[in-house]
PDB file of C-alpha atoms and ligand atoms in Angstrom:
ATOM      1  CA  MET N 133      14.297   1.698 -11.764  1.00  0.00           C
ATOM      2  CA  VAL N 134      11.136   2.421  -9.767  1.00  0.00           C
ATOM      3  CA  LYS N 135      10.724   1.293  -6.167  1.00  0.00           C
ATOM      4  CA  VAL N 136       7.527  -0.535  -5.194  1.00  0.00           C
ATOM      5  CA  VAL N 137       6.767  -1.127  -1.507  1.00  0.00           C
ATOM      6  CA  GLY N 138       4.218  -3.727  -0.427  1.00  0.00           C
ATOM      7  CA  LEU N 139       2.321  -2.990   2.785  1.00  0.00           C
ATOM      8  CA  GLY N 140       0.125  -5.460   4.601  1.00  0.00           C
ATOM      9  CA  GLY N 141      -0.478  -9.013   5.640  1.00  0.00           C
ATOM     10  CA  SER N 142      -2.257  -9.918   8.850  1.00  0.00           C
ATOM     11  CA  LEU N 143      -0.612 -10.550  12.230  1.00  0.00           C
ATOM     12  CA  ALA N 144      -1.259 -14.283  11.813  1.00  0.00           C
ATOM     13  CA  HIS N 145       1.609 -16.720  11.249  1.00  0.00           C
ATOM     14  CA  VAL N 146      -0.080 -18.047   8.096  1.00  0.00           C
ATOM     15  CA  SER N 147      -1.490 -15.051   6.220  1.00  0.00           C
ATOM     16  CA  ARG N 148      -3.154 -15.129   2.819  1.00  0.00           C
ATOM     17  CA  SER N 149      -3.019 -11.365   2.460  1.00  0.00           C
ATOM     18  CA  ARG N 150       0.762 -11.543   3.074  1.00  0.00           C
ATOM     19  CA  VAL N 151       1.233 -14.267   0.469  1.00  0.00           C
ATOM     20  CA  ALA N 152      -0.905 -12.290  -1.976  1.00  0.00           C
ATOM     21  CA  VAL N 153       1.092  -9.076  -1.638  1.00  0.00           C
ATOM     22  CA  HIS N 154       4.295 -11.088  -1.917  1.00  0.00           C
ATOM     23  CA  ARG N 155       3.072 -12.474  -5.242  1.00  0.00           C
ATOM     24  CA  ALA N 156       2.059  -9.026  -6.488  1.00  0.00           C
ATOM     25  CA  LEU N 157       5.549  -7.760  -5.595  1.00  0.00           C
ATOM     26  CA  ALA N 158       7.000 -10.620  -7.645  1.00  0.00           C
ATOM     27  CA  GLY N 159       5.031  -9.236 -10.583  1.00  0.00           C
ATOM     28  CA  ALA N 160       6.462  -5.761  -9.913  1.00  0.00           C
ATOM     29  CA  GLU N 161       9.974  -7.194  -9.707  1.00  0.00           C
ATOM     30  CA  GLY N 162       9.418  -9.063 -12.983  1.00  0.00           C
ATOM     31  CA  ALA N 163       8.526  -5.700 -14.544  1.00  0.00           C
ATOM     32  CA  GLY N 164      11.881  -4.292 -13.436  1.00  0.00           C
ATOM     33  CA  ALA N 165      11.074  -2.674 -10.069  1.00  0.00           C
ATOM     34  CA  GLU N 166      13.094  -2.742  -6.873  1.00  0.00           C
ATOM     35  CA  THR N 167      10.713  -4.052  -4.204  1.00  0.00           C
ATOM     36  CA  GLU N 168      10.348  -4.170  -0.429  1.00  0.00           C
ATOM     37  CA  LEU N 169       7.673  -5.860   1.677  1.00  0.00           C
ATOM     38  CA  LEU N 170       6.507  -4.109   4.839  1.00  0.00           C
ATOM     39  CA  ASP N 171       5.032  -7.157   6.574  1.00  0.00           C
ATOM     40  CA  LEU N 172       2.804  -5.938   9.403  1.00  0.00           C
ATOM     41  CA  ARG N 173       3.454  -9.054  11.505  1.00  0.00           C
ATOM     42  CA  ALA N 174       7.223  -8.522  11.313  1.00  0.00           C
ATOM     43  CA  LEU N 175       6.984  -4.760  11.835  1.00  0.00           C
ATOM     44  CA  ASP N 176       4.927  -5.160  15.034  1.00  0.00           C
ATOM     45  CA  LEU N 177       3.893  -1.504  15.085  1.00  0.00           C
ATOM     46  CA  PRO N 178       2.590   0.092  18.292  1.00  0.00           C
ATOM     47  CA  MET N 179      -0.794   1.788  18.066  1.00  0.00           C
ATOM     48  CA  TYR N 180      -0.472   5.277  16.656  1.00  0.00           C
ATOM     49  CA  ASN N 181      -1.108   7.878  19.363  1.00  0.00           C
ATOM     50  CA  PRO N 182      -1.150  11.527  18.238  1.00  0.00           C
ATOM     51  CA  ASP N 183       0.046  12.611  21.735  1.00  0.00           C
ATOM     52  CA  LEU N 184       3.215  10.532  21.363  1.00  0.00           C
ATOM     53  CA  ALA N 185       4.357  11.828  17.990  1.00  0.00           C
ATOM     54  CA  ASP N 186       7.882  10.348  18.022  1.00  0.00           C
ATOM     55  CA  PRO N 187       7.802   7.221  15.872  1.00  0.00           C
ATOM     56  CA  THR N 188       9.335   4.017  17.179  1.00  0.00           C
ATOM     57  CA  GLU N 189      12.082   2.425  15.073  1.00  0.00           C
ATOM     58  CA  ALA N 190       9.534   0.193  13.323  1.00  0.00           C
ATOM     59  CA  ALA N 191       7.206   3.105  12.636  1.00  0.00           C
ATOM     60  CA  GLU N 192      10.092   5.182  11.311  1.00  0.00           C
ATOM     61  CA  HIS N 193      11.035   2.355   8.966  1.00  0.00           C
ATOM     62  CA  LEU N 194       7.436   2.154   7.744  1.00  0.00           C
ATOM     63  CA  ILE N 195       7.219   5.908   7.213  1.00  0.00           C
ATOM     64  CA  GLU N 196      10.550   6.296   5.397  1.00  0.00           C
ATOM     65  CA  SER N 197      10.024   3.234   3.194  1.00  0.00           C
ATOM     66  CA  CYS N 198       6.598   4.430   2.130  1.00  0.00           C
ATOM     67  CA  TYR N 199       7.894   7.943   1.451  1.00  0.00           C
ATOM     68  CA  SER N 200      10.793   6.675  -0.632  1.00  0.00           C
ATOM     69  CA  ALA N 201       8.522   4.507  -2.823  1.00  0.00           C
ATOM     70  CA  ASP N 202       7.371   5.411  -6.317  1.00  0.00           C
ATOM     71  CA  GLY N 203       4.600   2.850  -6.092  1.00  0.00           C
ATOM     72  CA  MET N 204       2.948   0.751  -3.398  1.00  0.00           C
ATOM     73  CA  ILE N 205       0.800  -2.366  -3.145  1.00  0.00           C
ATOM     74  CA  TRP N 206      -1.572  -2.461  -0.184  1.00  0.00           C
ATOM     75  CA  SER N 207      -2.978  -5.763   1.075  1.00  0.00           C
ATOM     76  CA  SER N 208      -5.378  -6.186   3.983  1.00  0.00           C
ATOM     77  CA  PRO N 209      -7.537  -9.052   5.181  1.00  0.00           C
ATOM     78  CA  LEU N 210     -11.250  -8.306   5.348  1.00  0.00           C
ATOM     79  CA  TYR N 211     -12.095  -7.967   9.044  1.00  0.00           C
ATOM     80  CA  GLN N 212     -15.730  -7.299   9.964  1.00  0.00           C
ATOM     81  CA  GLY N 213     -16.453  -6.018   6.497  1.00  0.00           C
ATOM     82  CA  THR N 214     -13.509  -3.610   6.252  1.00  0.00           C
ATOM     83  CA  VAL N 215      -9.708  -3.406   6.536  1.00  0.00           C
ATOM     84  CA  SER N 216      -8.025  -4.920   9.596  1.00  0.00           C
ATOM     85  CA  GLY N 217      -7.157  -2.721  12.579  1.00  0.00           C
ATOM     86  CA  ALA N 218      -3.454  -3.500  12.077  1.00  0.00           C
ATOM     87  CA  PHE N 219      -3.579  -2.305   8.474  1.00  0.00           C
ATOM     88  CA  LYS N 220      -5.454   0.870   9.389  1.00  0.00           C
ATOM     89  CA  ASN N 221      -2.992   1.521  12.224  1.00  0.00           C
ATOM     90  CA  ALA N 222      -0.110   1.394   9.707  1.00  0.00           C
ATOM     91  CA  LEU N 223      -1.905   3.995   7.579  1.00  0.00           C
ATOM     92  CA  ASP N 224      -2.449   6.139  10.681  1.00  0.00           C
ATOM     93  CA  TRP N 225       1.333   6.260  11.250  1.00  0.00           C
ATOM     94  CA  LEU N 226       1.647   7.816   7.778  1.00  0.00           C
ATOM     95  CA  HIS N 227      -0.025  10.894   9.275  1.00  0.00           C
ATOM     96  CA  LEU N 228       3.525  11.884  10.272  1.00  0.00           C
ATOM     97  CA  LEU N 229       4.274  12.484   6.564  1.00  0.00           C
ATOM     98  CA  GLY N 230       1.879  15.445   6.638  1.00  0.00           C
ATOM     99  CA  ASP N 231       4.621  18.060   7.111  1.00  0.00           C
ATOM    100  CA  ARG N 232       6.886  16.741   4.336  1.00  0.00           C
ATOM    101  CA  ASP N 233       7.249  18.514   0.998  1.00  0.00           C
ATOM    102  CA  PRO N 234       5.383  17.030  -0.825  1.00  0.00           C
ATOM    103  CA  PRO N 235       3.173  15.665   1.957  1.00  0.00           C
ATOM    104  CA  TYR N 236       1.924  12.132   2.539  1.00  0.00           C
ATOM    105  CA  LEU N 237       2.006   9.787  -0.477  1.00  0.00           C
ATOM    106  CA  HIS N 238       1.746  12.571  -3.041  1.00  0.00           C
ATOM    107  CA  ASP N 239       2.006  11.230  -6.626  1.00  0.00           C
ATOM    108  CA  LYS N 240       2.660   7.656  -5.527  1.00  0.00           C
ATOM    109  CA  VAL N 241       0.855   4.968  -7.496  1.00  0.00           C
ATOM    110  CA  ILE N 242      -0.959   2.400  -5.372  1.00  0.00           C
ATOM    111  CA  GLY N 243      -2.271  -1.051  -6.258  1.00  0.00           C
ATOM    112  CA  LEU N 244      -4.942  -2.549  -3.997  1.00  0.00           C
ATOM    113  CA  LEU N 245      -5.757  -6.124  -3.043  1.00  0.00           C
ATOM    114  CA  GLY N 246      -7.750  -7.741  -0.273  1.00  0.00           C
ATOM    115  CA  ALA N 247      -8.134 -11.242   1.171  1.00  0.00           C
ATOM    116  CA  ALA N 248     -11.459 -12.407   2.612  1.00  0.00           C
ATOM    117  CA  GLY N 249     -13.099 -15.549   3.956  1.00  0.00           C
ATOM    118  CA  GLY N 250     -15.764 -15.303   1.266  1.00  0.00           C
ATOM    119  CA  ALA N 251     -16.420 -13.228  -1.806  1.00  0.00           C
ATOM    120  CA  HIS N 252     -16.406  -9.763  -0.232  1.00  0.00           C
ATOM    121  CA  ALA N 253     -12.730  -8.745  -0.282  1.00  0.00           C
ATOM    122  CA  LEU N 254     -13.695  -5.856  -2.554  1.00  0.00           C
ATOM    123  CA  GLN N 255     -15.121  -4.151   0.541  1.00  0.00           C
ATOM    124  CA  ALA N 256     -11.612  -3.878   2.015  1.00  0.00           C
ATOM    125  CA  ILE N 257     -10.323  -2.603  -1.325  1.00  0.00           C
ATOM    126  CA  ASN N 258     -13.043   0.029  -1.559  1.00  0.00           C
ATOM    127  CA  THR N 259     -12.261   1.167   1.996  1.00  0.00           C
ATOM    128  CA  MET N 260      -8.568   1.433   1.125  1.00  0.00           C
ATOM    129  CA  GLU N 261      -9.399   3.697  -1.783  1.00  0.00           C
ATOM    130  CA  PHE N 262     -10.700   6.367   0.620  1.00  0.00           C
ATOM    131  CA  SER N 263      -7.317   6.291   2.363  1.00  0.00           C
ATOM    132  CA  VAL N 264      -5.400   6.441  -0.931  1.00  0.00           C
ATOM    133  CA  ARG N 265      -7.205   9.687  -1.676  1.00  0.00           C
ATOM    134  CA  ALA N 266      -6.705  11.050   1.855  1.00  0.00           C
ATOM    135  CA  LEU N 267      -2.976  10.350   1.563  1.00  0.00           C
ATOM    136  CA  ARG N 268      -2.794  12.031  -1.888  1.00  0.00           C
ATOM    137  CA  GLY N 269      -1.941   8.846  -3.805  1.00  0.00           C
ATOM    138  CA  TRP N 270      -3.271   7.480  -7.101  1.00  0.00           C
ATOM    139  CA  ALA N 271      -4.996   4.091  -7.051  1.00  0.00           C
ATOM    140  CA  VAL N 272      -4.684   2.022 -10.223  1.00  0.00           C
ATOM    141  CA  PRO N 273      -8.145   0.905 -11.438  1.00  0.00           C
ATOM    142  CA  TYR N 274      -7.098  -2.776 -11.617  1.00  0.00           C
ATOM    143  CA  VAL N 275      -7.694  -4.406  -8.202  1.00  0.00           C
ATOM    144  CA  VAL N 276      -7.499  -8.012  -6.942  1.00  0.00           C
ATOM    145  CA  PRO N 277      -9.987  -9.330  -4.351  1.00  0.00           C
ATOM    146  CA  VAL N 278      -8.968 -12.827  -3.199  1.00  0.00           C
ATOM    147  CA  ALA N 279     -11.173 -15.428  -1.470  1.00  0.00           C
ATOM    148  CA  ARG N 280      -9.877 -17.916   1.118  1.00  0.00           C
ATOM    149  CA  HIS N 281     -10.658 -20.993  -1.017  1.00  0.00           C
ATOM    150  CA  VAL N 282      -7.929 -20.160  -3.538  1.00  0.00           C
ATOM    151  CA  PHE N 283      -5.312 -20.995  -0.862  1.00  0.00           C
ATOM    152  CA  ASP N 284      -4.426 -24.234   0.890  1.00  0.00           C
ATOM    153  CA  ASP N 285      -3.933 -24.409   4.692  1.00  0.00           C
ATOM    154  CA  GLU N 286      -0.375 -23.112   4.379  1.00  0.00           C
ATOM    155  CA  ALA N 287      -1.618 -20.186   2.262  1.00  0.00           C
ATOM    156  CA  ARG N 288      -0.099 -21.550  -0.923  1.00  0.00           C
ATOM    157  CA  ILE N 289      -2.015 -20.208  -3.936  1.00  0.00           C
ATOM    158  CA  LEU N 290      -3.925 -23.052  -5.615  1.00  0.00           C
ATOM    159  CA  ASP N 291      -5.462 -21.026  -8.439  1.00  0.00           C
ATOM    160  CA  GLU N 292      -2.998 -19.987 -11.143  1.00  0.00           C
ATOM    161  CA  GLY N 293      -5.519 -17.482 -12.486  1.00  0.00           C
ATOM    162  CA  VAL N 294      -5.417 -15.603  -9.165  1.00  0.00           C
ATOM    163  CA  ALA N 295      -1.612 -15.785  -9.098  1.00  0.00           C
ATOM    164  CA  THR N 296      -1.546 -14.250 -12.586  1.00  0.00           C
ATOM    165  CA  ARG N 297      -3.932 -11.477 -11.521  1.00  0.00           C
ATOM    166  CA  LEU N 298      -1.740 -10.646  -8.527  1.00  0.00           C
ATOM    167  CA  GLU N 299       1.361 -10.455 -10.710  1.00  0.00           C
ATOM    168  CA  THR N 300      -0.560  -8.315 -13.199  1.00  0.00           C
ATOM    169  CA  LEU N 301      -1.390  -5.887 -10.379  1.00  0.00           C
ATOM    170  CA  GLY N 302       2.329  -5.584  -9.572  1.00  0.00           C
ATOM    171  CA  ARG N 303       3.194  -4.986 -13.223  1.00  0.00           C
ATOM    172  CA  GLU N 304       0.425  -2.420 -13.538  1.00  0.00           C
ATOM    173  CA  VAL N 305       1.761  -0.413 -10.578  1.00  0.00           C
ATOM    174  CA  VAL N 306       5.229  -0.401 -12.192  1.00  0.00           C
ATOM    175  CA  ARG N 307       3.826   0.628 -15.587  1.00  0.00           C
ATOM    176  CA  VAL N 308       2.003   3.655 -14.168  1.00  0.00           C
ATOM    177  CA  ALA N 309       4.679   4.579 -11.587  1.00  0.00           C
ATOM    178  CA  GLU N 310       7.247   4.735 -14.404  1.00  0.00           C
ATOM    179  CA  ARG N 311       5.091   7.300 -16.179  1.00  0.00           C
ATOM    180  CA  PHE N 312       4.997   9.487 -13.077  1.00  0.00           C
ATOM    181  CA  VAL N 313       8.764   9.193 -12.598  1.00  0.00           C
ATOM    182  CA  GLU N 314       9.482  10.028 -16.246  1.00  0.00           C
ATOM    183  CA  ASP N 315       7.202  13.082 -16.251  1.00  0.00           C
ATOM    184  CA  ASP N 316       9.411  16.171 -15.743  1.00  0.00           C
ATOM    185  CA  THR N 317       6.356  18.369 -15.212  1.00  0.00           C
ATOM    186  CA  LEU N 318       5.599  16.383 -12.058  1.00  0.00           C
ATOM    187  CA  ASP N 319       8.710  17.360 -10.133  1.00  0.00           C
ATOM    188  CA  ARG N 320       7.435  16.674  -6.663  1.00  0.00           C
ATOM    189  CA  GLU N 321       9.073  19.536  -4.744  1.00  0.00           C
ATOM    190  CA  GLU N 322       8.430  22.136  -7.406  1.00  0.00           C
ATOM    191  CA  GLU N 323       4.862  21.062  -7.795  1.00  0.00           C
ATOM    192  CA  CYS N 324       4.234  21.414  -4.075  1.00  0.00           C
ATOM    193  CA  ALA N 325       5.821  24.872  -3.947  1.00  0.00           C
ATOM    194  CA  ARG N 326       3.658  25.907  -6.901  1.00  0.00           C
ATOM    195  CA  SER N 327       0.548  24.589  -5.181  1.00  0.00           C
ATOM    196  CA  ALA N 328       1.444  26.439  -1.985  1.00  0.00           C
ATOM    197  CA  GLU N 329       1.777  29.703  -3.968  1.00  0.00           C
ATOM    198  CA  VAL N 330      -1.576  29.145  -5.623  1.00  0.00           C
ATOM    199  CA  VAL N 331      -3.221  28.451  -2.265  1.00  0.00           C
ATOM    200  CA  ALA N 332      -1.570  31.530  -0.651  1.00  0.00           C
ATOM    201  CA  ALA N 333      -2.625  33.746  -3.574  1.00  0.00           C
ATOM    202  CA  ALA N 334      -6.209  32.521  -3.300  1.00  0.00           C
ATOM    203  CA  ALA N 335      -6.385  33.148   0.481  1.00  0.00           C
TER     204      ALA N 335
HETATM  205  C1  LIG K 289     -11.440 -10.815  13.132  1.00  0.00           C
HETATM  206  C2  LIG K 289     -11.798 -11.382  11.793  1.00  0.00           C
HETATM  207  C3  LIG K 289     -12.836 -10.830  11.074  1.00  0.00           C
HETATM  208  C4  LIG K 289     -13.172 -11.339   9.821  1.00  0.00           C
HETATM  209  N1  LIG K 289     -14.185 -10.749   9.132  1.00  0.00           N
HETATM  210  C5  LIG K 289     -14.507 -11.199   7.887  1.00  0.00           C
HETATM  211  C6  LIG K 289     -15.565 -10.601   7.140  1.00  0.00           C
HETATM  212  O1  LIG K 289     -16.213  -9.688   7.581  1.00  0.00           O
HETATM  213  N2  LIG K 289     -15.849 -11.101   5.918  1.00  0.00           N
HETATM  214  C7  LIG K 289     -15.136 -12.147   5.367  1.00  0.00           C
HETATM  215  O2  LIG K 289     -15.411 -12.549   4.231  1.00  0.00           O
HETATM  216  N3  LIG K 289     -14.105 -12.724   6.050  1.00  0.00           N
HETATM  217  C8  LIG K 289     -13.784 -12.281   7.290  1.00  0.00           C
HETATM  218  N4  LIG K 289     -12.751 -12.856   7.992  1.00  0.00           N
HETATM  219  C9  LIG K 289     -11.928 -13.887   7.323  1.00  0.00           C
HETATM  220  C10 LIG K 289     -10.623 -13.270   6.804  1.00  0.00           C
HETATM  221  O3  LIG K 289     -10.846 -12.146   5.991  1.00  0.00           O
HETATM  222  C11 LIG K 289      -9.833 -14.296   5.978  1.00  0.00           C
HETATM  223  O4  LIG K 289      -9.618 -15.452   6.757  1.00  0.00           O
HETATM  224  C12 LIG K 289      -8.515 -13.731   5.489  1.00  0.00           C
HETATM  225  O5  LIG K 289      -7.866 -14.694   4.718  1.00  0.00           O
HETATM  226  C13 LIG K 289      -7.624 -13.348   6.666  1.00  0.00           C
HETATM  227  O6  LIG K 289      -6.428 -12.802   6.181  1.00  0.00           O
HETATM  228  P1  LIG K 289      -5.024 -13.478   6.490  1.00  0.00           P
HETATM  229  O7  LIG K 289      -5.073 -14.861   5.892  1.00  0.00           O
HETATM  230  O8  LIG K 289      -4.034 -12.588   5.831  1.00  0.00           O
HETATM  231  O9  LIG K 289      -4.867 -13.553   7.992  1.00  0.00           O
HETATM  232  C14 LIG K 289     -12.436 -12.408   9.266  1.00  0.00           C
HETATM  233  C15 LIG K 289     -11.402 -12.976  10.012  1.00  0.00           C
HETATM  234  C16 LIG K 289     -11.086 -12.467  11.257  1.00  0.00           C
HETATM  235  C17 LIG K 289      -9.936 -13.101  12.040  1.00  0.00           C
END
């Protein structure tokens, strides 16, 4: 069974990006995954400060959950044309995975979705993709931008087509993550050691 961790939501009480990632996780669960939601409002992370490297309990939970995942689903609101500060701060905490073997989110499969006031949620998704690469993950090509009008005031999803797309994203992450897990040639520790040897030999 693969583990899929959802990361996101806004700090607001009623959050469309939280509801959306919840629905995508339901899709992952339906495809047989164990799931966990890292809700940024509930986590209440402090700002990452490189001078204070010891993670708080919440940050440690974030870091260990992300590292233990086979797949992730990221969900941010669109704030000023990009991801929210709270979402980016959560990614900044993952910097502490840099000295693990393998480092960061190496070989984890990541599904991306964004929630916006209008039609531009894809901008948040495109921004996230830079971070997926920086953290050594693999973004699935299928993404789900969601506009505010598909929700009611309590953030219930009104459009079944959008709900289906969110669940499809969850299933897609499971489908690809299972391939990574089943691939013996992608043993994470061995692969990292091999890469380190190649790098040392080239130096
Ligand atoms: C600070 C702030 C900045 C925003 N900037 C944008 C924006 O640039 N473009 C846009 O389409 N919507 C923007 N919105 C609207 C949010 O993306 C939208 O309401 C989204 O649903 C918020 O996510 P949430 O429901 O998870 O809190 C902004 C909202 C806030 C509070």
